[in-house]
Coordinates of C-alpha atoms in Angstrom, one line a residue:
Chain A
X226 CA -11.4 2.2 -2.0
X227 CA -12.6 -0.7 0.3
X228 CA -9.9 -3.3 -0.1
X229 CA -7.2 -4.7 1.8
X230 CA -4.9 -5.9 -0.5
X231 CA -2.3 -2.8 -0.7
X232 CA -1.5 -3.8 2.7
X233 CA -0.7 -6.9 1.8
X234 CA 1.4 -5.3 -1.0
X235 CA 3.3 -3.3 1.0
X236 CA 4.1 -5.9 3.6
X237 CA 4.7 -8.0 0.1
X238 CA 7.5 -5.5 -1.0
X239 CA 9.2 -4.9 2.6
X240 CA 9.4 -8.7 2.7
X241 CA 10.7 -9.0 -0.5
X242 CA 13.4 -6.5 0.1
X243 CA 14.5 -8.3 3.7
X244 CA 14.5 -12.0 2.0
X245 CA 16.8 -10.7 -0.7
X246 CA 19.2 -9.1 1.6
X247 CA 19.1 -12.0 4.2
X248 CA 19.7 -14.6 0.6
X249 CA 22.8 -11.8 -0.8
X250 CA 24.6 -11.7 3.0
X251 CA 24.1 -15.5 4.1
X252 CA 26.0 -16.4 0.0
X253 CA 27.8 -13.5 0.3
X254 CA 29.8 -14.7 3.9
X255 CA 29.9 -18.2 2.6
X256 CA 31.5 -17.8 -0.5
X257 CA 34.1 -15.0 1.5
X258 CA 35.0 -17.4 4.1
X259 CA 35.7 -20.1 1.3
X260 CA 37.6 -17.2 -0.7
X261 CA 35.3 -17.8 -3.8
X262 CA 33.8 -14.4 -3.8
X263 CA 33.5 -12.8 -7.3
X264 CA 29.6 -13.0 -7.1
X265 CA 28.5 -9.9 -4.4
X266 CA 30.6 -6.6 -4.3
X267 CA 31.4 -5.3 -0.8
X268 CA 28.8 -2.3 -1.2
X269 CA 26.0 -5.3 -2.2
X270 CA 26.7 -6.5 1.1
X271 CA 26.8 -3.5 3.3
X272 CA 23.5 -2.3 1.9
X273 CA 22.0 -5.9 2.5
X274 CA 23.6 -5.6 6.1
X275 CA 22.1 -2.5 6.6
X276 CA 18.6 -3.4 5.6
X277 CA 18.6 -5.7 8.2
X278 CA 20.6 -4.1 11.1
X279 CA 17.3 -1.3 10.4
X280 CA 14.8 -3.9 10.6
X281 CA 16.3 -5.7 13.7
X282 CA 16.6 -1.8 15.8
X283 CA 12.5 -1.1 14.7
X284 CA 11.8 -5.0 15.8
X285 CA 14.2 -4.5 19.2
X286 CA 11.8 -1.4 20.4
X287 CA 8.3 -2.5 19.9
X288 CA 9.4 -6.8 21.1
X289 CA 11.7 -5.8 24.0
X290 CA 9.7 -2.9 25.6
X291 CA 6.4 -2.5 26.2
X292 CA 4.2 -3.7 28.6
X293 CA 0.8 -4.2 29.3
X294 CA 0.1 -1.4 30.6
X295 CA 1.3 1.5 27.8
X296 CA -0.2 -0.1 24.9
X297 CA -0.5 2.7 22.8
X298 CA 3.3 3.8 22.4
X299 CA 3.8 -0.1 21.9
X300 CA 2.4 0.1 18.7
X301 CA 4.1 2.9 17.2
X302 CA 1.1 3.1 14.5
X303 CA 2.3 0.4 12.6
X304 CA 0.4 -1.1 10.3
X305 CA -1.3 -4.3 10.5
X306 CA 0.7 -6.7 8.4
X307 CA 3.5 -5.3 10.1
X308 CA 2.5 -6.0 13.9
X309 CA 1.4 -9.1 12.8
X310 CA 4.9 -9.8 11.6
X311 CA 6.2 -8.6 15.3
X312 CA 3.9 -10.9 16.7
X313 CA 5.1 -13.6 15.0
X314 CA 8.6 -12.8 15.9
X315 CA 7.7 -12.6 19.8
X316 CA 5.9 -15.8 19.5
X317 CA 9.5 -17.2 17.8
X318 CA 11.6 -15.7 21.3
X319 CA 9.1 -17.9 23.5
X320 CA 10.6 -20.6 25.2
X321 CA 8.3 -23.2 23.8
X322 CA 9.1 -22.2 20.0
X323 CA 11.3 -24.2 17.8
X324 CA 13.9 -21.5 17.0
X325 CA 16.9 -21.8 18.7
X326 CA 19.3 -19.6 17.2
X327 CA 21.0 -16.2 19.1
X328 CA 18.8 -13.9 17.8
X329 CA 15.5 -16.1 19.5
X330 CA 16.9 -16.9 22.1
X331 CA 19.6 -14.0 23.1
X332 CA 18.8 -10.1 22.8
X333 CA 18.2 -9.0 19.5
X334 CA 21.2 -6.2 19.9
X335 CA 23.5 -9.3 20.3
X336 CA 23.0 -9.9 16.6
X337 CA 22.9 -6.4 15.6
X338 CA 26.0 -5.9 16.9
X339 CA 27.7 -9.3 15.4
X340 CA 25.9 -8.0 11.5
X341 CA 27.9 -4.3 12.1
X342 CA 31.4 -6.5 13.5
X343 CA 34.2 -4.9 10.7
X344 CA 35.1 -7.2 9.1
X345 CA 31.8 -8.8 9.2
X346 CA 32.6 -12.6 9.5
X347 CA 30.3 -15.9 9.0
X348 CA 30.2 -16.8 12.3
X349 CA 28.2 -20.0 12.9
X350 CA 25.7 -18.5 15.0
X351 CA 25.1 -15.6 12.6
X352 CA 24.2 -17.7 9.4
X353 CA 22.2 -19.6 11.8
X354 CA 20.1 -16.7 13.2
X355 CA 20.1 -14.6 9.5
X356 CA 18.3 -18.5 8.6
X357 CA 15.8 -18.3 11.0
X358 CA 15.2 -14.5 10.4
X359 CA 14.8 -16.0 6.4
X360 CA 12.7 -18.6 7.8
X361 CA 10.2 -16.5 10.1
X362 CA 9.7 -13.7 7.1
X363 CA 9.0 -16.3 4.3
X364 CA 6.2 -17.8 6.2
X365 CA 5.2 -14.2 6.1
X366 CA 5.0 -13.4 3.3
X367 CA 3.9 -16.3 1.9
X368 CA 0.6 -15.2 3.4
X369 CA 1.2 -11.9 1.4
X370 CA 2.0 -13.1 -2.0
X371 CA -1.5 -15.4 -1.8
X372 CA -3.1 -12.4 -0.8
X373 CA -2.2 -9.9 -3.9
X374 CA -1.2 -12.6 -6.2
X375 CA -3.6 -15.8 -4.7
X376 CA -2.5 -19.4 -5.1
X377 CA -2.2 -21.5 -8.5
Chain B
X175 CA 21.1 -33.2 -8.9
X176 CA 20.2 -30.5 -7.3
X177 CA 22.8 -28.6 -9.4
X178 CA 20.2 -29.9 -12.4
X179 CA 17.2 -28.8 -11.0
X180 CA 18.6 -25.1 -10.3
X181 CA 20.0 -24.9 -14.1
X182 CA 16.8 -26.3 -15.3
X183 CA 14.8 -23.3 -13.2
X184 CA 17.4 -20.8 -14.2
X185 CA 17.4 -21.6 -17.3
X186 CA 13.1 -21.2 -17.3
X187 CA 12.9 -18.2 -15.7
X188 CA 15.4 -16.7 -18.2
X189 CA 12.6 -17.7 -20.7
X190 CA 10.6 -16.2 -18.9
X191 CA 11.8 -12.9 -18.9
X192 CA 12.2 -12.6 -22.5
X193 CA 8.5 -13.0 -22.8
X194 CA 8.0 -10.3 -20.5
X195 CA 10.8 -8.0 -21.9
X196 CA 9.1 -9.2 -25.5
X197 CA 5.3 -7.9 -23.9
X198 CA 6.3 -4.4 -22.9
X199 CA 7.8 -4.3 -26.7
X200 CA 4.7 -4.6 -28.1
X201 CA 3.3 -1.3 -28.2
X202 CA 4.9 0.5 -31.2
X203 CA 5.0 3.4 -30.7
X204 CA 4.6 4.2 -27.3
X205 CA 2.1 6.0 -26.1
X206 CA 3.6 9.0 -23.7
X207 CA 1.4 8.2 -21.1
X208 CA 3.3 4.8 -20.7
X209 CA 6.9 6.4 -20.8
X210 CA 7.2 6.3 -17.4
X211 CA 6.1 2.6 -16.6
X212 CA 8.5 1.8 -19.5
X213 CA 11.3 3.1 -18.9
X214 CA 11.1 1.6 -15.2
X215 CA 10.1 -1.9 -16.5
X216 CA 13.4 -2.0 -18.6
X217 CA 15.4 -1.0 -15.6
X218 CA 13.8 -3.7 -13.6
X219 CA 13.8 -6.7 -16.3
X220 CA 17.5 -5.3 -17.2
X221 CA 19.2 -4.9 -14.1
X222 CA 17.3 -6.3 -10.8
X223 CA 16.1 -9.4 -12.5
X224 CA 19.1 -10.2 -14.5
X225 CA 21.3 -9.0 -11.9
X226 CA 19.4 -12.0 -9.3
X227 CA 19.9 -14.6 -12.1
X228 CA 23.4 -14.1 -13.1
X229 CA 24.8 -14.0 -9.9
X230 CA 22.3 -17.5 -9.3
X231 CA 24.1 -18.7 -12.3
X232 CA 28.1 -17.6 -11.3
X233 CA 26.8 -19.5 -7.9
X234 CA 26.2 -22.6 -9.7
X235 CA 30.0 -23.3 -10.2
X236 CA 31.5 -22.4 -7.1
X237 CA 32.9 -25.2 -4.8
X238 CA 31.1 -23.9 -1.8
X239 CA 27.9 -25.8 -0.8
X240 CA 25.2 -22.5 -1.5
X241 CA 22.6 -24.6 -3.5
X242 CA 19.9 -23.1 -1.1
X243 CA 20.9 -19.7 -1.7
X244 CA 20.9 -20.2 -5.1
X245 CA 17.7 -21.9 -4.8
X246 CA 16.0 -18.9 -2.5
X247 CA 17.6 -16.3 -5.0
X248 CA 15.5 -18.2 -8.1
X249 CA 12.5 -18.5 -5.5
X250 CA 12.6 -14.2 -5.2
X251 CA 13.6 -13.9 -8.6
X252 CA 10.3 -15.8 -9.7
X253 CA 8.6 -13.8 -7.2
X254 CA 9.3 -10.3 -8.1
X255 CA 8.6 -11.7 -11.8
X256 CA 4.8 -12.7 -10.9
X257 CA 4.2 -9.7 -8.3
X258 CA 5.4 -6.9 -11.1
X259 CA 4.0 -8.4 -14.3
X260 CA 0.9 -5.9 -13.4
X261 CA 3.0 -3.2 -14.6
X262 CA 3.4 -5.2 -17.6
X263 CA -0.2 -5.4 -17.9
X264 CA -0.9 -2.1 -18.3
X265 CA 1.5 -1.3 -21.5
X266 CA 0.2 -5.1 -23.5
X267 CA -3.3 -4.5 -23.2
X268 CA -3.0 -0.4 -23.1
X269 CA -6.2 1.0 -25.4
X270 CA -6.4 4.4 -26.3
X271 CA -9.5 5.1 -23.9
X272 CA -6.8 4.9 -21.0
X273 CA -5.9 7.9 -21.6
X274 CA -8.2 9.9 -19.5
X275 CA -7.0 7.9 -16.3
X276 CA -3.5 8.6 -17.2
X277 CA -4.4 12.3 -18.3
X278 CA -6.3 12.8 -14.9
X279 CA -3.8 11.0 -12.7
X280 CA -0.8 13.3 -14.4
X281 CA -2.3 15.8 -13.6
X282 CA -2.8 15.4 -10.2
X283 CA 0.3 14.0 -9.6
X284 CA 1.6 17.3 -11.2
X285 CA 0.0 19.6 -8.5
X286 CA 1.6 17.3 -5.9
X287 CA 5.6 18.3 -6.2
X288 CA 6.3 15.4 -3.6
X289 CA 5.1 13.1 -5.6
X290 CA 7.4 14.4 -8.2
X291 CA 7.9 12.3 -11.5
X292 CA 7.4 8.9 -9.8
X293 CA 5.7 6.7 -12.7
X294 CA 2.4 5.1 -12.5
X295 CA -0.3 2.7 -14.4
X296 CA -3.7 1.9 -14.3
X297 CA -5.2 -1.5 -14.7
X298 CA -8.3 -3.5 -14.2
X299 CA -9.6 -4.4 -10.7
X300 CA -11.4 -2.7 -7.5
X301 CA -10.5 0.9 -6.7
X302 CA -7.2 0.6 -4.8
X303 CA -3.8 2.1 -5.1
X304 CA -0.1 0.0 -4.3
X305 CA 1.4 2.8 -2.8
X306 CA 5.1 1.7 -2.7
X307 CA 8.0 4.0 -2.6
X308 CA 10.8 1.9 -4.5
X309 CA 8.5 0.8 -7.0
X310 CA 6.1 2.8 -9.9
X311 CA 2.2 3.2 -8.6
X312 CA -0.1 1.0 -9.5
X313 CA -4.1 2.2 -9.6
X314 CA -6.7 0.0 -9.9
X315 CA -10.1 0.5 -10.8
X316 CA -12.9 -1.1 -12.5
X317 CA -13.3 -1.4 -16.2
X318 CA -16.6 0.1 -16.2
X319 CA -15.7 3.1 -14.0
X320 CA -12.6 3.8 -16.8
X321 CA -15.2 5.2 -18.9
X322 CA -17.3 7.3 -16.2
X323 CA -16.2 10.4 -15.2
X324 CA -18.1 10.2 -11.9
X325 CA -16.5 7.4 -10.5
X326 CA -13.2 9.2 -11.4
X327 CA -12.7 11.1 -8.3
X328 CA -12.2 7.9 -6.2
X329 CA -8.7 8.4 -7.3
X330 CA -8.2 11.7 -4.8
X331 CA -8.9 9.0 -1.8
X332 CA -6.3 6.8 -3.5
X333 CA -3.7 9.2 -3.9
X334 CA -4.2 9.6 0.0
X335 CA -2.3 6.5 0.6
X336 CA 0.6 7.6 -1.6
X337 CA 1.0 10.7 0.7
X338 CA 0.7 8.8 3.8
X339 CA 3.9 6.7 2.7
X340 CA 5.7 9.6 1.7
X341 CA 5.0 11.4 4.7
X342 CA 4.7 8.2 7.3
X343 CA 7.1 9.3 9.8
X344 CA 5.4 12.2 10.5
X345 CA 2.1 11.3 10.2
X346 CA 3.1 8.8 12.7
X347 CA 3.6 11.2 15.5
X348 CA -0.4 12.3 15.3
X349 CA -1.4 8.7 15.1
X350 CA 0.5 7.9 18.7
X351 CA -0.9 11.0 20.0
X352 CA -4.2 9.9 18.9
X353 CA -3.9 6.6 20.3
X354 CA -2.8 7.7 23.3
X355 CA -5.9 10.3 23.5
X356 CA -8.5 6.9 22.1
X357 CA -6.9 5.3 25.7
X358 CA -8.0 7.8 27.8
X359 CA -11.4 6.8 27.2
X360 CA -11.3 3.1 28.0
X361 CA -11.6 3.2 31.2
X362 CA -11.1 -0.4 32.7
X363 CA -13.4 -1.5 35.2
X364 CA -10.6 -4.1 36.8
X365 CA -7.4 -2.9 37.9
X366 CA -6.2 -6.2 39.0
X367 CA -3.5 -8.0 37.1
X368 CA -6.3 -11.4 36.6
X369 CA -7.4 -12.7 33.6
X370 CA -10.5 -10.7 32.9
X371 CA -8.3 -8.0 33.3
X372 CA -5.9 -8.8 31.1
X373 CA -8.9 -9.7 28.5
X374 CA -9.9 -6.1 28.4
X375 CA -6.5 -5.2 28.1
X376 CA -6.0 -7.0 24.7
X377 CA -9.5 -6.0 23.7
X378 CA -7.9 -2.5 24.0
X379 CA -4.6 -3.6 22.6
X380 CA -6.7 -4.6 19.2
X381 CA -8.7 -1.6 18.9
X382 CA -5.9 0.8 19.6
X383 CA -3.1 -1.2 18.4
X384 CA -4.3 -2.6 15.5
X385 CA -7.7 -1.2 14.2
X386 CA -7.0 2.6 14.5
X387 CA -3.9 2.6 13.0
X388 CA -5.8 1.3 9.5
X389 CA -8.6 3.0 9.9
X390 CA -7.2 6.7 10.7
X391 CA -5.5 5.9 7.4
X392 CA -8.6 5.2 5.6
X393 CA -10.4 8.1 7.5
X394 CA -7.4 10.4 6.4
X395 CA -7.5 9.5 2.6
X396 CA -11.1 10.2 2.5
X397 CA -10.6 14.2 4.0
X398 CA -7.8 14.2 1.0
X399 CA -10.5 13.5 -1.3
X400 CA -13.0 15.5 -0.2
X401 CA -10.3 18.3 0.2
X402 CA -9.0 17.7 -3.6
X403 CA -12.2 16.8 -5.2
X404 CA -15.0 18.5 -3.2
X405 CA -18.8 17.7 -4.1
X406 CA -17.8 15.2 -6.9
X407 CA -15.8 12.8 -4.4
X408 CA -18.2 13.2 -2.1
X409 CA -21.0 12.2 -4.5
X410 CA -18.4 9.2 -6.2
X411 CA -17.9 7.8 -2.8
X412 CA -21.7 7.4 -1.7
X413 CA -22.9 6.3 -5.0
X414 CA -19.6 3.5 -5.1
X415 CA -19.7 2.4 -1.3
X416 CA -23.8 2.4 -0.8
X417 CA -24.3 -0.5 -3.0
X418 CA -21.9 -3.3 -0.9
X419 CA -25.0 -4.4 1.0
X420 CA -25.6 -4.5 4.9
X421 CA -22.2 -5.1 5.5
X422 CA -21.8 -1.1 4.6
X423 CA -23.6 -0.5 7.8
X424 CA -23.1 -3.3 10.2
X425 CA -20.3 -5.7 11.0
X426 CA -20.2 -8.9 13.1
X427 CA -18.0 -8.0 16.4
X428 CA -15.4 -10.5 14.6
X429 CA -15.4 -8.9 11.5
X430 CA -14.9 -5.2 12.3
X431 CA -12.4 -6.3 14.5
X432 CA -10.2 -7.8 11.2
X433 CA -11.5 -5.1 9.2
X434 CA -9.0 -2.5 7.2
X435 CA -11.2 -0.3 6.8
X436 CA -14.0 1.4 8.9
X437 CA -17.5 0.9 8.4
X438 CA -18.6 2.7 5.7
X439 CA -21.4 4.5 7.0
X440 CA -18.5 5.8 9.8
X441 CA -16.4 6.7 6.6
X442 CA -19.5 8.4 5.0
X443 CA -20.2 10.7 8.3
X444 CA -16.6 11.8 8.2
X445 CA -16.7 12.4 4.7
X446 CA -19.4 14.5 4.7
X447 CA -19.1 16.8 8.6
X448 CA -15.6 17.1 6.5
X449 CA -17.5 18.4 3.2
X450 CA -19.9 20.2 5.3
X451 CA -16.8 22.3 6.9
X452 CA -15.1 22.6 3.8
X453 CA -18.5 24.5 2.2
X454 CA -21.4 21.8 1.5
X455 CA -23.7 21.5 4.5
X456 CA -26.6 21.4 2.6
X457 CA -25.4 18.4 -0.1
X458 CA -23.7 16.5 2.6
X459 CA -26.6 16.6 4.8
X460 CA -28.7 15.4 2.2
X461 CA -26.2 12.6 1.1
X462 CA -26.0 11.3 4.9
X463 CA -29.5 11.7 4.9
X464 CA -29.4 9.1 1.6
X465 CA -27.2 6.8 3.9
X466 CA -29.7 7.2 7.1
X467 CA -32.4 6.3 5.1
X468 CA -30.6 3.1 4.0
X469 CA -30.4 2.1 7.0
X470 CA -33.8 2.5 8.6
X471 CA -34.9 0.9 5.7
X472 CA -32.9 -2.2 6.3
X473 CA -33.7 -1.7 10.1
X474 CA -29.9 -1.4 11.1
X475 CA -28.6 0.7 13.6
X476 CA -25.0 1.7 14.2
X477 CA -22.8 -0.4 16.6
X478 CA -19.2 -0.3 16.1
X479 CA -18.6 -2.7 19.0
X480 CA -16.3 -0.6 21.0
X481 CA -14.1 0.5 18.5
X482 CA -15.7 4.1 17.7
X483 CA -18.4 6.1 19.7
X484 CA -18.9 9.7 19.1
X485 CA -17.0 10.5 22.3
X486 CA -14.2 9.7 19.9
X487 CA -14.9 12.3 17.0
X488 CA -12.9 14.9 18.3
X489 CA -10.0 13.0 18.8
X490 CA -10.1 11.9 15.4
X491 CA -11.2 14.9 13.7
X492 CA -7.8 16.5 15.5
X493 CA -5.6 13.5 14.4
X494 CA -7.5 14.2 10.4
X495 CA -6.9 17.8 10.3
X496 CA -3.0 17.5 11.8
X497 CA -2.2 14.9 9.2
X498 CA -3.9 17.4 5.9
X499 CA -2.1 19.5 7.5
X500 CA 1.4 18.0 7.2
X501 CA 0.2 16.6 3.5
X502 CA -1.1 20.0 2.3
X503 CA -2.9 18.2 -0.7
X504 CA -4.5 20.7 -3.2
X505 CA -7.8 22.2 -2.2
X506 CA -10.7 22.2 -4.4
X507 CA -11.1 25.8 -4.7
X508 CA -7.9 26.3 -6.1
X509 CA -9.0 25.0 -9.5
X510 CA -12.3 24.3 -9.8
X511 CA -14.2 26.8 -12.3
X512 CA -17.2 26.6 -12.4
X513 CA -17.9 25.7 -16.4
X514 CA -21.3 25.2 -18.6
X515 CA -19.1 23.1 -21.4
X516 CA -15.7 21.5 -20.7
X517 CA -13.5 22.8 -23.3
X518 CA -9.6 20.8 -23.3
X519 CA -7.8 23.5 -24.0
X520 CA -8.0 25.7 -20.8
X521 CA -10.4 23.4 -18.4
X522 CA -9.2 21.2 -15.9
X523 CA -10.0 17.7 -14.4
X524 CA -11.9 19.1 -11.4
X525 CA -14.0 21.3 -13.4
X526 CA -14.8 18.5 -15.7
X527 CA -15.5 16.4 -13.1
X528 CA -18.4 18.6 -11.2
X529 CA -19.4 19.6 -14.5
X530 CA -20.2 15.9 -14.6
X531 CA -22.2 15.7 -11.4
X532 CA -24.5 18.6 -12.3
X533 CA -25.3 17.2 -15.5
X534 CA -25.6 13.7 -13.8
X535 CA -28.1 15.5 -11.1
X536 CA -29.9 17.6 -13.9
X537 CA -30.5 14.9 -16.2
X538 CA -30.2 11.5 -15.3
X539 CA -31.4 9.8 -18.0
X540 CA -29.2 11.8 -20.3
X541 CA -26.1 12.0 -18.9
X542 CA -24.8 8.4 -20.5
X543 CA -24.8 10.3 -23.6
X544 CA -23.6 13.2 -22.4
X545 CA -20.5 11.4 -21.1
X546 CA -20.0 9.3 -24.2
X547 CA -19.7 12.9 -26.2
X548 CA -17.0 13.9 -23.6
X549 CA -15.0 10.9 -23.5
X550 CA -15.2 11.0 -27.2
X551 CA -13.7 14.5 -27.9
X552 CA -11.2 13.6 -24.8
X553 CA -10.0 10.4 -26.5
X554 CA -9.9 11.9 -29.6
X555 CA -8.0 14.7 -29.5
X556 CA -5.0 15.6 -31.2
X557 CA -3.5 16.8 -27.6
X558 CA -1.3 14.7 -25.9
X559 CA 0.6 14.8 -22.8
X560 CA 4.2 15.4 -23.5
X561 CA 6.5 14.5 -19.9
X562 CA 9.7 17.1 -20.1
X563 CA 11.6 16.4 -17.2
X564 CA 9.8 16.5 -13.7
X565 CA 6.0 17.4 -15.3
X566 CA 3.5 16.6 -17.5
X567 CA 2.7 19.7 -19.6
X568 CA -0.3 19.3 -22.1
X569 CA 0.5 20.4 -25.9
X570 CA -1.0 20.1 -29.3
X571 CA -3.3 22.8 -31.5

């Protein structure tokens, strides 16, 4: 009635379901390139792709268009845990940050376009932006799991 | 070494599971209230957890170096473990006096078809709702409001949230056009691009941006309860938010500015110009009047530091009425009879639960045993709630 923590829980779950497809497609090109693949099926990966490729296209519109000056289309009504994770990700594209992978540093359709490649390969510079993406959405939601589940 | 340390963890959080597969065991036999929760607890310990930790384990002997993957898979697997044991909570320590949540949350959930037969539990904690689409709902609420009927009808403002995920990209659209009608009133005083311009602009930003978008949520679940549960969640929702202090008047400028929610006095003068339009002037206006009084008492005065003003009611009463519009949730008058004795066989929740008020209102100091006698018959009844297919359907003598 007056708490915050099923935001939390949401942004808990969405997380959940993005580190898990990151984890299955970073092993999943791995263990391809080095032809050791019996672990993920083709379909495991191309859903896992395809979480991401729609979390990259909502992140593309809200980090690479607005402005100052039309703030209320910029937020799309999202919710708070979710803008805050949008934030986050803008900070990471600043020139100061530490990431330094394509997908910081390049536009984000660069690696949208590399995840929907047929066949999708493990380029270098893929694993190394689909790492940073892992890195950025654990800090997350490490803020998320202590808020619905608090520390030990 | 690290190969050891993975096994070991593996190898733990297979234990692990057992225990949990061994807790939602334990109630024999199962009541049909949990046969939802169940059935989706076995699917998740038996496929998405075992699935994560067998394919960690076939990791474990390849030749390719993917020790942090197998390490992040453990990390998720432990994680999903410790965020869904709640579910598990609510079969291992499942008492028969549940079952008047789970009888009134059936049935609500059975006059909602898009809700359809999406399982659920109830547990201990403050009234809230985890409204989550690929996993069951989880309601929370108070272990002493599980045995009062009038705190019951907090669950129409939870159900709210349910429907706004379902119906999010929709209800979307209204937000923006809300927002983009909340702008219109912010007139900036500085037009050049210098830094106190720019402050007010991320003032803005944060009250548009990031504050409306909870709080027309909030505002939105409250007109679904007042629209589901009339008089009795209006009355539930006073008596449960009036006693959090000064804070349910007044914020710090900080503080409303993180706030979720609105201000409950706000949320009270929406609930009620809502309860008065929907047939109640007289009751709300005297539970506002509750509130005002409050207030003077305590010698506050409203200030919702620039993130509401009355200018902004209509907007927001459009945005409210668009979105119940798009949810359609079941209105009041649709089922509530009006009822001198609640009899299980042919009453309903929302009769019960305004049955409740009145004798609440009519007798104060009676109504405890009143209620016990209710609960009583409810609990011990020979009817049960039987789930065939898509609905729960109530059978028995």
């Amino acid at each position: 009635m007056n708490d915050t923590k099923w935001l939390a829980f949401q942004s808990l779950s969405r997380n959940q379901n993005l580190l898990r497809a990151i984890n299955t497609l970073i092993a999943y090109l791995k263990l391809e390139r080095s032809k050791e693949n019996d672990v993920f099926s083709k379909e495991e990966a191309a859903n896992s792709k395809d979480t991401l490729i729609t979390f990259l296209e909502e992140v593309k519109t809200i980090v690479e268009v607005p402005s100052m000056e039309n703030i209320a289309t910029a937020f799309h009504g999202f919710d708070t845990r979710f803008s805050s994770l949008i934030h986050s990700f803008q900070q990471a594209r600043e020139k100061q940050s530490s990431f330094r992978s394509n997908l910081f540093r390049t536009r984000i359709d660069d690696t949208i376009i590399s995840l929907k490649a047929e066949p999708l390969t493990a380029k270098p510079e893929l694993i190394e932006s689909l790492l940073e993406l892992e890195s950025l959405i654990e800090s997350h939601e490490a803020e998320d799991y202590k808020n619905v589940i608090g520390d030990i | 070494m690290m190969k050891a340390v993975l096994k070991e963890n593996l190898q733990l959080l297979r234990i692990e599971l057992e225990t949990y597969r061994m807790l939602i065991s334990s109630q024999s036999p199962l009541p049909i209230h949990l046969r939802g929760i169940h059935e989706w607890l076995t699917w998740f310990y038996d496929e998405v957890i075992t699935q994560l930790l067998n394919q960690a384990e076939k990791m474990l002997f390849k030749n390719t170096e993917v020790n942090n993957e197998i390490f992040k898979r453990l990390q998720i697997a432990t994680r999903q473990l410790r965020i869904y044991h709640q579910y598990t909570t609510a079969i291992h320590r499942y008492r028969e006096s549940d079952r008047i949540c789970y009888e009134l949350i059936g049935w609500l959930h059975k006059q909602h078809p898009i809700v359809g037969n999406k399982p659920f539990a109830v547990i201990d904690g403050d009234f809230k709702i985890y409204p989550d689409e690929d996993y069951p709902l989880l309601y929370f609420l108070p272990s002493a409001s599980q045995y009062s009927l009038l705190h019951l009808p907090l669950f129409f403002h939870e159900i709210g949230h349910y429907f706004y995920k379902l119906k999010k990209a929709t209800l979307q659209i209204h937000l923006e056009q809300l927002q983009i009608r909340l702008q219109s009133h912010f007139i900036l005083p500085f037009q050049h691009n210098d830094r106190k311009y720019r402050e007010q602009v991320k003032k803005v930003a944060i009250i548009i941006g990031y504050i409306w978008p909870n709080w027309i949520q909030e505002l939105f679940c409250d007109a679904v309860g007042v629209r589901i549960g009339g008089l009795p969640f209006i009355y539930a929702a006073s008596h449960y938010l009036r006693m959090g202090g000064t804070t349910m008047f007044h914020l710090q400028s900080k503080d409303i500015r993180n706030s979720s929610h609105p201000i409950p006095w706000l949320r009270m003068k929406f609930i009620c110009r809502y309860g008065s339009d929907l047939g109640f002037p007289n009751e709300s206006n005297t539970v506002l009047e509750e509130w005002n009084t409050m207030a003077a008492g305590l010698k506050l005065k409203e200030n919702y530091h620039g993130c509401y003003s009355d200018q902004y009611y209509a907007d927001v009463k459009t945005c409210i009425d668009q979105m119940i519009a798009e949810v359609n949730p079941i209105l009041f008058t649709d089922h509530n009879a009006s009822i001198v004795e609640f009899d299980y066989s042919k009453d309903n929740f929302l009769s019960l639960l305004n049955l409740a008020w009145r004798e609440y209102h009519q007798n104060p100091m009676g109504y405890s045993t009143w209620e016990s006698g209710v609960i009583e018959k409810i609990v011990n009844s020979e009817k049960t709630l039987v789930d065939i297919g898509d609905s729960y359907i109530r059978t028995g003598t």
